[in-house]
Amino acid sequence: KFLQRVVLVAVAMATAQVAVAESWRINNDTSKGAHFASINDAMASEDVKDGDVLYLDPGANITGDQTITKAVTVIGTGWDFNDKPYSPATISANLYVKSQATLTGIKMTGKLYPQYNNIVIQRCAIYNGIEQADANIESKYVKIINCYVEVPTRYTAIRGAGTSNTATQSWEIYNSYISSGGNGTHSVHYLYQPVIVNCIIYCGWNGNLFNNITNGTIKNNILLSYDSG
C-alpha cells in the first residue's frame, strides 16, 4: 500500500507539472487590447513559456528588430490579401530566431535569420531573404515550406554558412517560390546537404540559381534564369 501511494503521488505531481500551452495576441496598436506590442515584449515576459502560441493581429505592424528566444509558435494572418477585408500582419524589421520555433503565415519586409536547430518556416512571405551566414551558430535541419522568399539587388534569397560547414547542414526547402532579381545575386547559396524539391526558383541577370551547394538533393523544380549564369 505504501508503494502504491508513492506511485500515485509521483503520477499526480508529474501530471501537475505538465505545462498547458497559452495563446497571446501581439499588436503594436495599443488601442486593440493585445497582450504585447511586439515579439520582444512577449519574449521578455515570464508568463510566455516554451510551447505557447503568439498570434499577430490583422493589420499589426511590428517595427524594430525582433528576436525569438523561446520555443514558441508565431502565427500571422498570411500575406496574399488582394481582395480581403483586412490587411496582413507585418514584421517590418529583421527577425532573429534563436530557439526551436515555428513560424506560420508571417509577412516580413526585413531579413529572417534562423539561428537554432529544427526551425520551421511555413506559408510565410519574406521580402529580404533568409540568411544564416555565421559558421559559429548551429542552425541545422531548418525547414522552409510553402514560402515566398524574395531578395532585392545584390543579395542572396536563401544563404547558409558554407559548402562543407555543418552549421547549416540539411536544410529542407519544399514547394516555395525563391527569387533573386538583381545583378550578381544568387537564389540559393552556401548550403551543405540541402534538400530542395518542388520549388520555383528564379535568378536575375548575372547571377546563379545555385551557388556553392554541396551534396544536395535537388529535384522536380522549375528553374528560371535571366541569362546563362
Short mmCIF file of N, CA and C in Angstrom, two decimals, residues 41-215:
data_model
loop_
_atom_site.label_atom_id
_atom_site.label_comp_id
_atom_site.label_asym_id
_atom_site.label_seq_id
_atom_site.Cartn_x
_atom_site.Cartn_y
_atom_site.Cartn_z
N ASP A 41 8.61 42.03 -26.56
CA ASP A 41 7.90 42.16 -25.28
C ASP A 41 7.41 40.80 -24.79
N ALA A 42 6.93 39.97 -25.72
CA ALA A 42 6.46 38.64 -25.34
C ALA A 42 7.61 37.78 -24.83
N MET A 43 8.76 37.88 -25.47
CA MET A 43 9.91 37.09 -25.04
C MET A 43 10.42 37.54 -23.66
N ALA A 44 10.25 38.82 -23.36
CA ALA A 44 10.71 39.35 -22.07
C ALA A 44 9.77 38.99 -20.93
N SER A 45 8.56 38.53 -21.24
CA SER A 45 7.58 38.23 -20.21
C SER A 45 7.80 36.84 -19.63
N GLU A 46 7.76 36.72 -18.30
CA GLU A 46 7.88 35.42 -17.66
C GLU A 46 6.62 34.58 -17.85
N ASP A 47 5.53 35.21 -18.27
CA ASP A 47 4.28 34.47 -18.49
C ASP A 47 4.33 33.64 -19.77
N VAL A 48 5.13 34.04 -20.73
CA VAL A 48 5.23 33.31 -22.00
C VAL A 48 6.25 32.19 -21.85
N LYS A 49 5.80 30.96 -22.13
CA LYS A 49 6.64 29.77 -21.93
C LYS A 49 6.87 29.06 -23.26
N ASP A 50 7.83 28.13 -23.25
CA ASP A 50 8.01 27.24 -24.39
C ASP A 50 6.70 26.51 -24.68
N GLY A 51 6.37 26.41 -25.96
CA GLY A 51 5.15 25.73 -26.35
C GLY A 51 3.96 26.64 -26.53
N ASP A 52 4.07 27.90 -26.11
CA ASP A 52 2.96 28.85 -26.27
C ASP A 52 2.83 29.30 -27.74
N VAL A 53 1.69 29.91 -28.04
CA VAL A 53 1.40 30.39 -29.39
C VAL A 53 1.24 31.91 -29.36
N LEU A 54 1.93 32.59 -30.25
CA LEU A 54 1.82 34.04 -30.38
C LEU A 54 1.09 34.36 -31.68
N TYR A 55 -0.04 35.06 -31.58
CA TYR A 55 -0.82 35.44 -32.76
C TYR A 55 -0.57 36.92 -33.08
N LEU A 56 -0.18 37.20 -34.33
CA LEU A 56 -0.04 38.58 -34.78
C LEU A 56 -1.40 39.04 -35.29
N ASP A 57 -1.92 40.13 -34.73
CA ASP A 57 -3.23 40.65 -35.12
C ASP A 57 -3.25 41.10 -36.57
N PRO A 58 -4.40 40.99 -37.26
CA PRO A 58 -4.54 41.59 -38.58
C PRO A 58 -4.22 43.09 -38.53
N GLY A 59 -3.42 43.55 -39.48
CA GLY A 59 -3.07 44.96 -39.55
C GLY A 59 -1.94 45.39 -38.64
N ALA A 60 -1.47 44.50 -37.78
CA ALA A 60 -0.35 44.85 -36.90
C ALA A 60 0.91 45.10 -37.73
N ASN A 61 1.72 46.07 -37.32
CA ASN A 61 2.98 46.37 -38.00
C ASN A 61 4.07 46.43 -36.94
N ILE A 62 4.79 45.32 -36.78
CA ILE A 62 5.81 45.23 -35.73
C ILE A 62 7.11 45.80 -36.27
N THR A 63 7.57 46.89 -35.69
CA THR A 63 8.79 47.57 -36.16
C THR A 63 9.94 47.31 -35.20
N GLY A 64 11.15 47.55 -35.69
CA GLY A 64 12.34 47.29 -34.88
C GLY A 64 12.69 45.82 -34.92
N ASP A 65 13.98 45.49 -34.89
CA ASP A 65 14.41 44.10 -34.95
C ASP A 65 13.80 43.29 -33.81
N GLN A 66 13.34 42.07 -34.14
CA GLN A 66 12.70 41.19 -33.18
C GLN A 66 13.54 39.92 -33.00
N THR A 67 13.53 39.36 -31.80
CA THR A 67 14.31 38.15 -31.51
C THR A 67 13.44 37.14 -30.76
N ILE A 68 13.34 35.93 -31.30
CA ILE A 68 12.59 34.85 -30.65
C ILE A 68 13.58 34.00 -29.86
N THR A 69 13.37 33.90 -28.56
CA THR A 69 14.30 33.17 -27.69
C THR A 69 13.63 32.00 -26.97
N LYS A 70 12.35 31.75 -27.26
CA LYS A 70 11.64 30.63 -26.65
C LYS A 70 11.04 29.75 -27.74
N ALA A 71 10.79 28.49 -27.42
CA ALA A 71 10.28 27.54 -28.40
C ALA A 71 8.78 27.73 -28.59
N VAL A 72 8.42 28.81 -29.24
CA VAL A 72 7.01 29.17 -29.43
C VAL A 72 6.62 28.98 -30.89
N THR A 73 5.32 29.05 -31.14
CA THR A 73 4.79 29.11 -32.50
C THR A 73 4.26 30.52 -32.73
N VAL A 74 4.71 31.16 -33.80
CA VAL A 74 4.25 32.51 -34.14
C VAL A 74 3.39 32.40 -35.39
N ILE A 75 2.14 32.85 -35.29
CA ILE A 75 1.19 32.71 -36.38
C ILE A 75 0.72 34.09 -36.83
N GLY A 76 0.94 34.38 -38.11
CA GLY A 76 0.45 35.62 -38.69
C GLY A 76 -0.86 35.38 -39.42
N THR A 77 -1.28 36.36 -40.17
CA THR A 77 -2.57 36.29 -40.87
C THR A 77 -2.43 35.80 -42.30
N GLY A 78 -1.22 35.47 -42.74
CA GLY A 78 -0.98 35.20 -44.15
C GLY A 78 -0.56 36.48 -44.84
N TRP A 79 -0.41 36.42 -46.17
CA TRP A 79 0.16 37.60 -46.84
C TRP A 79 -0.49 37.94 -48.17
N ASP A 80 -1.31 37.07 -48.74
CA ASP A 80 -1.93 37.35 -50.04
C ASP A 80 -3.34 37.89 -49.80
N PHE A 81 -3.48 39.21 -49.79
CA PHE A 81 -4.73 39.85 -49.36
C PHE A 81 -5.29 40.77 -50.43
N ASN A 82 -5.31 40.34 -51.67
CA ASN A 82 -5.76 41.22 -52.75
C ASN A 82 -7.18 41.74 -52.56
N ASP A 83 -8.08 40.87 -52.18
CA ASP A 83 -9.48 41.26 -52.04
C ASP A 83 -10.03 40.95 -50.66
N LYS A 84 -9.17 40.95 -49.69
CA LYS A 84 -9.60 40.57 -48.34
C LYS A 84 -10.05 41.82 -47.57
N PRO A 85 -10.85 41.63 -46.54
CA PRO A 85 -11.40 42.78 -45.81
C PRO A 85 -10.43 43.43 -44.82
N TYR A 86 -9.27 42.82 -44.62
CA TYR A 86 -8.32 43.42 -43.68
C TYR A 86 -6.90 43.20 -44.18
N SER A 87 -5.98 43.98 -43.65
CA SER A 87 -4.60 43.90 -44.11
C SER A 87 -3.83 42.86 -43.30
N PRO A 88 -2.74 42.33 -43.84
CA PRO A 88 -1.98 41.31 -43.12
C PRO A 88 -1.19 41.90 -41.96
N ALA A 89 -0.77 41.03 -41.05
CA ALA A 89 0.19 41.43 -40.03
C ALA A 89 1.58 41.41 -40.65
N THR A 90 2.40 42.41 -40.31
CA THR A 90 3.71 42.54 -40.93
C THR A 90 4.78 42.77 -39.87
N ILE A 91 5.92 42.10 -40.06
CA ILE A 91 7.12 42.43 -39.28
C ILE A 91 8.01 43.26 -40.19
N SER A 92 8.08 44.57 -39.92
CA SER A 92 8.83 45.49 -40.78
C SER A 92 10.24 45.70 -40.24
N ALA A 93 10.94 44.59 -40.03
CA ALA A 93 12.29 44.64 -39.48
C ALA A 93 12.89 43.25 -39.62
N ASN A 94 14.12 43.09 -39.15
CA ASN A 94 14.76 41.78 -39.15
C ASN A 94 14.20 40.92 -38.01
N LEU A 95 14.17 39.61 -38.25
CA LEU A 95 13.70 38.67 -37.24
C LEU A 95 14.79 37.63 -36.99
N TYR A 96 15.27 37.56 -35.75
CA TYR A 96 16.28 36.59 -35.34
C TYR A 96 15.59 35.47 -34.57
N VAL A 97 15.77 34.22 -35.02
CA VAL A 97 15.11 33.09 -34.37
C VAL A 97 16.19 32.27 -33.66
N LYS A 98 16.23 32.36 -32.32
CA LYS A 98 17.27 31.72 -31.52
C LYS A 98 16.70 30.63 -30.62
N SER A 99 15.68 29.95 -31.13
CA SER A 99 15.07 28.83 -30.41
C SER A 99 14.39 27.93 -31.44
N GLN A 100 13.94 26.77 -30.99
CA GLN A 100 13.27 25.83 -31.89
C GLN A 100 11.82 26.27 -32.08
N ALA A 101 11.65 27.30 -32.88
CA ALA A 101 10.34 27.92 -33.07
C ALA A 101 9.73 27.51 -34.41
N THR A 102 8.42 27.73 -34.53
CA THR A 102 7.70 27.52 -35.77
C THR A 102 7.06 28.84 -36.18
N LEU A 103 7.28 29.26 -37.42
CA LEU A 103 6.72 30.50 -37.95
C LEU A 103 5.72 30.15 -39.05
N THR A 104 4.51 30.66 -38.94
CA THR A 104 3.45 30.33 -39.90
C THR A 104 2.73 31.60 -40.33
N GLY A 105 2.57 31.79 -41.64
CA GLY A 105 1.73 32.86 -42.16
C GLY A 105 2.20 34.27 -41.85
N ILE A 106 3.51 34.46 -41.80
CA ILE A 106 4.06 35.77 -41.44
C ILE A 106 4.53 36.50 -42.70
N LYS A 107 4.23 37.78 -42.77
CA LYS A 107 4.76 38.65 -43.82
C LYS A 107 5.90 39.48 -43.22
N MET A 108 7.07 39.45 -43.87
CA MET A 108 8.24 40.17 -43.38
C MET A 108 8.85 41.02 -44.48
N THR A 109 9.17 42.27 -44.15
CA THR A 109 9.90 43.12 -45.09
C THR A 109 11.38 43.18 -44.75
N GLY A 110 11.77 42.67 -43.58
CA GLY A 110 13.16 42.59 -43.21
C GLY A 110 13.73 41.22 -43.54
N LYS A 111 14.90 40.91 -43.02
CA LYS A 111 15.57 39.64 -43.27
C LYS A 111 15.28 38.68 -42.11
N LEU A 112 15.19 37.40 -42.44
CA LEU A 112 14.98 36.37 -41.43
C LEU A 112 16.30 35.65 -41.18
N TYR A 113 16.69 35.59 -39.90
CA TYR A 113 17.93 34.95 -39.50
C TYR A 113 17.63 33.72 -38.64
N PRO A 114 17.64 32.50 -39.21
CA PRO A 114 17.48 31.30 -38.38
C PRO A 114 18.80 31.01 -37.65
N GLN A 115 18.76 30.95 -36.33
CA GLN A 115 19.98 30.76 -35.55
C GLN A 115 19.80 29.68 -34.49
N TYR A 116 19.09 28.61 -34.87
CA TYR A 116 18.87 27.48 -33.97
C TYR A 116 18.49 26.27 -34.82
N ASN A 117 18.60 25.09 -34.26
CA ASN A 117 18.27 23.87 -34.99
C ASN A 117 16.76 23.65 -35.06
N ASN A 118 16.33 22.96 -36.13
CA ASN A 118 14.95 22.47 -36.26
C ASN A 118 13.91 23.58 -36.28
N ILE A 119 14.23 24.72 -36.83
CA ILE A 119 13.25 25.80 -37.01
C ILE A 119 12.37 25.46 -38.21
N VAL A 120 11.07 25.75 -38.11
CA VAL A 120 10.14 25.52 -39.21
C VAL A 120 9.59 26.87 -39.66
N ILE A 121 9.69 27.12 -40.97
CA ILE A 121 9.17 28.36 -41.57
C ILE A 121 8.19 27.95 -42.65
N GLN A 122 6.91 28.23 -42.45
CA GLN A 122 5.93 27.73 -43.41
C GLN A 122 4.89 28.81 -43.75
N ARG A 123 4.50 28.83 -45.03
CA ARG A 123 3.49 29.75 -45.55
C ARG A 123 3.80 31.20 -45.18
N CYS A 124 5.08 31.56 -45.26
CA CYS A 124 5.50 32.93 -44.96
C CYS A 124 5.94 33.64 -46.24
N ALA A 125 5.85 34.97 -46.24
CA ALA A 125 6.38 35.80 -47.32
C ALA A 125 7.50 36.65 -46.75
N ILE A 126 8.71 36.44 -47.24
CA ILE A 126 9.89 37.12 -46.71
C ILE A 126 10.53 37.89 -47.85
N TYR A 127 10.49 39.22 -47.75
CA TYR A 127 10.88 40.07 -48.87
C TYR A 127 12.32 40.57 -48.80
N ASN A 128 13.11 40.06 -47.86
CA ASN A 128 14.51 40.46 -47.80
C ASN A 128 15.42 39.26 -47.56
N GLY A 129 14.92 38.07 -47.83
CA GLY A 129 15.75 36.88 -47.80
C GLY A 129 15.87 36.20 -46.44
N ILE A 130 16.39 34.97 -46.48
CA ILE A 130 16.68 34.16 -45.30
C ILE A 130 18.17 33.91 -45.26
N GLU A 131 18.81 34.24 -44.16
CA GLU A 131 20.27 34.15 -44.11
C GLU A 131 20.76 33.64 -42.76
N GLN A 132 21.70 32.69 -42.82
CA GLN A 132 22.45 32.27 -41.63
C GLN A 132 23.87 32.03 -42.11
N ALA A 133 24.66 33.09 -42.12
CA ALA A 133 26.00 33.03 -42.68
C ALA A 133 27.09 32.89 -41.62
N ASP A 134 26.70 32.66 -40.37
CA ASP A 134 27.65 32.58 -39.26
C ASP A 134 27.98 31.11 -38.98
N ALA A 135 29.19 30.70 -39.30
CA ALA A 135 29.60 29.30 -39.11
C ALA A 135 29.70 28.91 -37.64
N ASN A 136 29.65 29.87 -36.74
CA ASN A 136 29.75 29.58 -35.31
C ASN A 136 28.39 29.37 -34.64
N ILE A 137 27.31 29.52 -35.42
CA ILE A 137 25.96 29.34 -34.86
C ILE A 137 25.31 28.16 -35.56
N GLU A 138 24.90 27.15 -34.80
CA GLU A 138 24.26 25.99 -35.39
C GLU A 138 22.80 26.28 -35.73
N SER A 139 22.42 25.98 -36.96
CA SER A 139 21.01 26.05 -37.35
C SER A 139 20.75 24.95 -38.37
N LYS A 140 20.92 23.72 -37.92
CA LYS A 140 20.71 22.56 -38.79
C LYS A 140 19.21 22.28 -38.93
N TYR A 141 18.90 21.53 -39.99
CA TYR A 141 17.56 20.96 -40.19
C TYR A 141 16.45 22.02 -40.24
N VAL A 142 16.77 23.19 -40.72
CA VAL A 142 15.75 24.23 -40.91
C VAL A 142 14.83 23.80 -42.06
N LYS A 143 13.53 23.94 -41.87
CA LYS A 143 12.56 23.59 -42.90
C LYS A 143 11.87 24.85 -43.42
N ILE A 144 11.87 25.03 -44.73
CA ILE A 144 11.20 26.15 -45.40
C ILE A 144 10.14 25.55 -46.32
N ILE A 145 8.86 25.75 -46.00
CA ILE A 145 7.78 25.03 -46.68
C ILE A 145 6.72 26.03 -47.14
N ASN A 146 6.34 25.94 -48.40
CA ASN A 146 5.25 26.77 -48.95
C ASN A 146 5.48 28.26 -48.70
N CYS A 147 6.69 28.71 -48.93
CA CYS A 147 7.03 30.11 -48.66
C CYS A 147 7.32 30.87 -49.96
N TYR A 148 7.21 32.20 -49.85
CA TYR A 148 7.61 33.13 -50.90
C TYR A 148 8.83 33.87 -50.36
N VAL A 149 9.99 33.65 -50.99
CA VAL A 149 11.23 34.27 -50.49
C VAL A 149 11.83 35.10 -51.62
N GLU A 150 11.93 36.39 -51.40
CA GLU A 150 12.42 37.32 -52.40
C GLU A 150 13.58 38.11 -51.79
N VAL A 151 14.39 38.69 -52.65
CA VAL A 151 15.50 39.49 -52.15
C VAL A 151 15.77 40.63 -53.13
N PRO A 152 16.16 41.81 -52.64
CA PRO A 152 16.48 42.92 -53.55
C PRO A 152 17.85 42.74 -54.20
N THR A 153 18.26 43.74 -54.95
CA THR A 153 19.51 43.68 -55.70
C THR A 153 20.71 43.38 -54.82
N ARG A 154 21.60 42.52 -55.37
CA ARG A 154 22.92 42.23 -54.78
C ARG A 154 22.86 41.43 -53.48
N TYR A 155 21.80 40.73 -53.26
CA TYR A 155 21.73 39.87 -52.08
C TYR A 155 21.30 38.47 -52.49
N THR A 156 21.41 37.52 -51.56
CA THR A 156 21.03 36.13 -51.81
C THR A 156 19.69 35.83 -51.16
N ALA A 157 18.82 35.12 -51.86
CA ALA A 157 17.49 34.84 -51.32
C ALA A 157 17.57 33.91 -50.11
N ILE A 158 18.29 32.78 -50.24
CA ILE A 158 18.47 31.85 -49.11
C ILE A 158 19.96 31.53 -49.02
N ARG A 159 20.56 31.84 -47.88
CA ARG A 159 22.00 31.67 -47.74
C ARG A 159 22.35 30.96 -46.43
N GLY A 160 23.24 29.96 -46.55
CA GLY A 160 23.74 29.25 -45.39
C GLY A 160 25.16 29.66 -45.05
N ALA A 161 25.83 28.82 -44.25
CA ALA A 161 27.14 29.18 -43.71
C ALA A 161 28.31 28.68 -44.54
N GLY A 162 28.07 27.75 -45.47
CA GLY A 162 29.19 27.28 -46.28
C GLY A 162 28.95 25.91 -46.88
N THR A 163 29.79 25.53 -47.85
CA THR A 163 29.56 24.30 -48.61
C THR A 163 29.91 23.02 -47.85
N SER A 164 30.73 23.11 -46.83
CA SER A 164 31.08 21.92 -46.04
C SER A 164 30.87 22.16 -44.56
N ASN A 165 30.30 23.30 -44.22
CA ASN A 165 30.12 23.63 -42.80
C ASN A 165 28.82 23.04 -42.29
N THR A 166 28.90 22.33 -41.19
CA THR A 166 27.71 21.66 -40.65
C THR A 166 26.79 22.61 -39.89
N ALA A 167 27.16 23.86 -39.76
CA ALA A 167 26.30 24.81 -39.02
C ALA A 167 24.94 24.93 -39.68
N THR A 168 24.90 24.89 -41.00
CA THR A 168 23.62 24.97 -41.72
C THR A 168 23.40 23.71 -42.55
N GLN A 169 23.67 22.58 -41.94
CA GLN A 169 23.53 21.30 -42.62
C GLN A 169 22.06 20.88 -42.75
N SER A 170 21.74 20.25 -43.88
CA SER A 170 20.47 19.55 -44.07
C SER A 170 19.24 20.46 -43.96
N TRP A 171 19.32 21.65 -44.55
CA TRP A 171 18.10 22.45 -44.69
C TRP A 171 17.19 21.78 -45.72
N GLU A 172 15.88 21.91 -45.51
CA GLU A 172 14.90 21.35 -46.43
C GLU A 172 14.00 22.47 -46.94
N ILE A 173 13.88 22.56 -48.26
CA ILE A 173 13.08 23.62 -48.89
C ILE A 173 12.08 22.95 -49.83
N TYR A 174 10.80 23.12 -49.55
CA TYR A 174 9.76 22.47 -50.34
C TYR A 174 8.72 23.49 -50.82
N ASN A 175 8.21 23.27 -52.01
CA ASN A 175 7.02 23.96 -52.51
C ASN A 175 7.08 25.48 -52.31
N SER A 176 8.21 26.07 -52.59
CA SER A 176 8.39 27.50 -52.34
C SER A 176 8.78 28.23 -53.61
N TYR A 177 8.53 29.54 -53.63
CA TYR A 177 8.98 30.42 -54.71
C TYR A 177 10.16 31.22 -54.18
N ILE A 178 11.31 31.11 -54.86
CA ILE A 178 12.54 31.74 -54.40
C ILE A 178 13.05 32.64 -55.53
N SER A 179 13.21 33.92 -55.25
CA SER A 179 13.54 34.87 -56.31
C SER A 179 14.66 35.80 -55.90
N SER A 180 15.70 35.87 -56.75
CA SER A 180 16.74 36.89 -56.61
C SER A 180 16.80 37.64 -57.93
N GLY A 181 16.42 38.90 -57.89
CA GLY A 181 16.17 39.60 -59.13
C GLY A 181 17.23 40.56 -59.61
N GLY A 182 18.29 40.78 -58.84
CA GLY A 182 19.23 41.83 -59.20
C GLY A 182 20.53 41.33 -59.77
N ASN A 183 21.39 42.24 -60.14
CA ASN A 183 22.68 41.93 -60.74
C ASN A 183 23.59 41.22 -59.75
N GLY A 184 24.09 40.05 -60.13
CA GLY A 184 25.07 39.36 -59.32
C GLY A 184 24.52 38.64 -58.10
N THR A 185 23.23 38.43 -58.06
CA THR A 185 22.64 37.76 -56.91
C THR A 185 22.61 36.25 -57.11
N HIS A 186 22.37 35.54 -56.02
CA HIS A 186 22.20 34.09 -56.06
C HIS A 186 20.85 33.75 -55.43
N SER A 187 20.22 32.73 -55.98
CA SER A 187 18.94 32.32 -55.41
C SER A 187 19.14 31.49 -54.15
N VAL A 188 19.95 30.43 -54.24
CA VAL A 188 20.27 29.58 -53.08
C VAL A 188 21.78 29.44 -53.02
N HIS A 189 22.36 29.71 -51.85
CA HIS A 189 23.80 29.90 -51.76
C HIS A 189 24.35 29.31 -50.47
N TYR A 190 25.51 28.63 -50.57
CA TYR A 190 26.27 28.18 -49.40
C TYR A 190 25.48 27.25 -48.47
N LEU A 191 24.95 26.16 -49.02
CA LEU A 191 24.27 25.18 -48.18
C LEU A 191 24.95 23.82 -48.31
N TYR A 192 25.02 23.10 -47.20
CA TYR A 192 25.63 21.78 -47.14
C TYR A 192 24.53 20.72 -46.95
N GLN A 193 24.42 19.81 -47.90
CA GLN A 193 23.46 18.71 -47.88
C GLN A 193 22.00 19.19 -47.79
N PRO A 194 21.61 20.17 -48.59
CA PRO A 194 20.21 20.59 -48.55
C PRO A 194 19.32 19.65 -49.37
N VAL A 195 18.02 19.74 -49.12
CA VAL A 195 17.01 19.09 -49.95
C VAL A 195 16.13 20.20 -50.51
N ILE A 196 16.07 20.30 -51.84
CA ILE A 196 15.30 21.38 -52.49
C ILE A 196 14.38 20.71 -53.52
N VAL A 197 13.08 20.69 -53.23
CA VAL A 197 12.14 19.89 -54.02
C VAL A 197 10.87 20.71 -54.29
N ASN A 198 10.37 20.60 -55.51
CA ASN A 198 9.07 21.17 -55.90
C ASN A 198 9.01 22.68 -55.73
N CYS A 199 10.07 23.36 -56.08
CA CYS A 199 10.12 24.82 -55.93
C CYS A 199 10.17 25.49 -57.31
N ILE A 200 9.81 26.76 -57.35
CA ILE A 200 10.06 27.63 -58.49
C ILE A 200 11.19 28.56 -58.07
N ILE A 201 12.29 28.53 -58.80
CA ILE A 201 13.47 29.30 -58.41
C ILE A 201 13.87 30.20 -59.57
N TYR A 202 13.93 31.49 -59.29
CA TYR A 202 14.23 32.49 -60.32
C TYR A 202 15.52 33.23 -59.96
N CYS A 203 16.33 33.49 -60.99
CA CYS A 203 17.54 34.29 -60.79
C CYS A 203 17.63 35.36 -61.86
N GLY A 204 17.95 36.57 -61.44
CA GLY A 204 18.05 37.68 -62.37
C GLY A 204 19.37 37.72 -63.10
N TRP A 205 19.66 38.85 -63.69
CA TRP A 205 20.82 39.00 -64.56
C TRP A 205 22.14 38.80 -63.82
N ASN A 206 23.07 38.04 -64.46
CA ASN A 206 24.44 37.88 -63.99
C ASN A 206 24.51 37.25 -62.59
N GLY A 207 23.64 36.29 -62.33
CA GLY A 207 23.67 35.61 -61.04
C GLY A 207 23.55 34.11 -61.22
N ASN A 208 23.37 33.39 -60.14
CA ASN A 208 23.29 31.94 -60.16
C ASN A 208 22.03 31.45 -59.46
N LEU A 209 21.39 30.45 -60.03
CA LEU A 209 20.28 29.79 -59.35
C LEU A 209 20.79 29.08 -58.10
N PHE A 210 21.88 28.31 -58.26
CA PHE A 210 22.51 27.61 -57.14
C PHE A 210 23.99 27.98 -57.14
N ASN A 211 24.49 28.39 -56.01
CA ASN A 211 25.91 28.76 -55.92
C ASN A 211 26.51 28.13 -54.67
N ASN A 212 27.53 27.30 -54.87
CA ASN A 212 28.21 26.64 -53.75
C ASN A 212 27.25 25.79 -52.92
N ILE A 213 26.67 24.80 -53.57
CA ILE A 213 25.82 23.81 -52.90
C ILE A 213 26.58 22.48 -52.91
N THR A 214 26.71 21.82 -51.76
CA THR A 214 27.46 20.57 -51.67
C THR A 214 26.54 19.43 -51.24
N ASN A 215 26.63 18.30 -51.97
CA ASN A 215 25.92 17.06 -51.62
C ASN A 215 24.43 17.28 -51.42
#
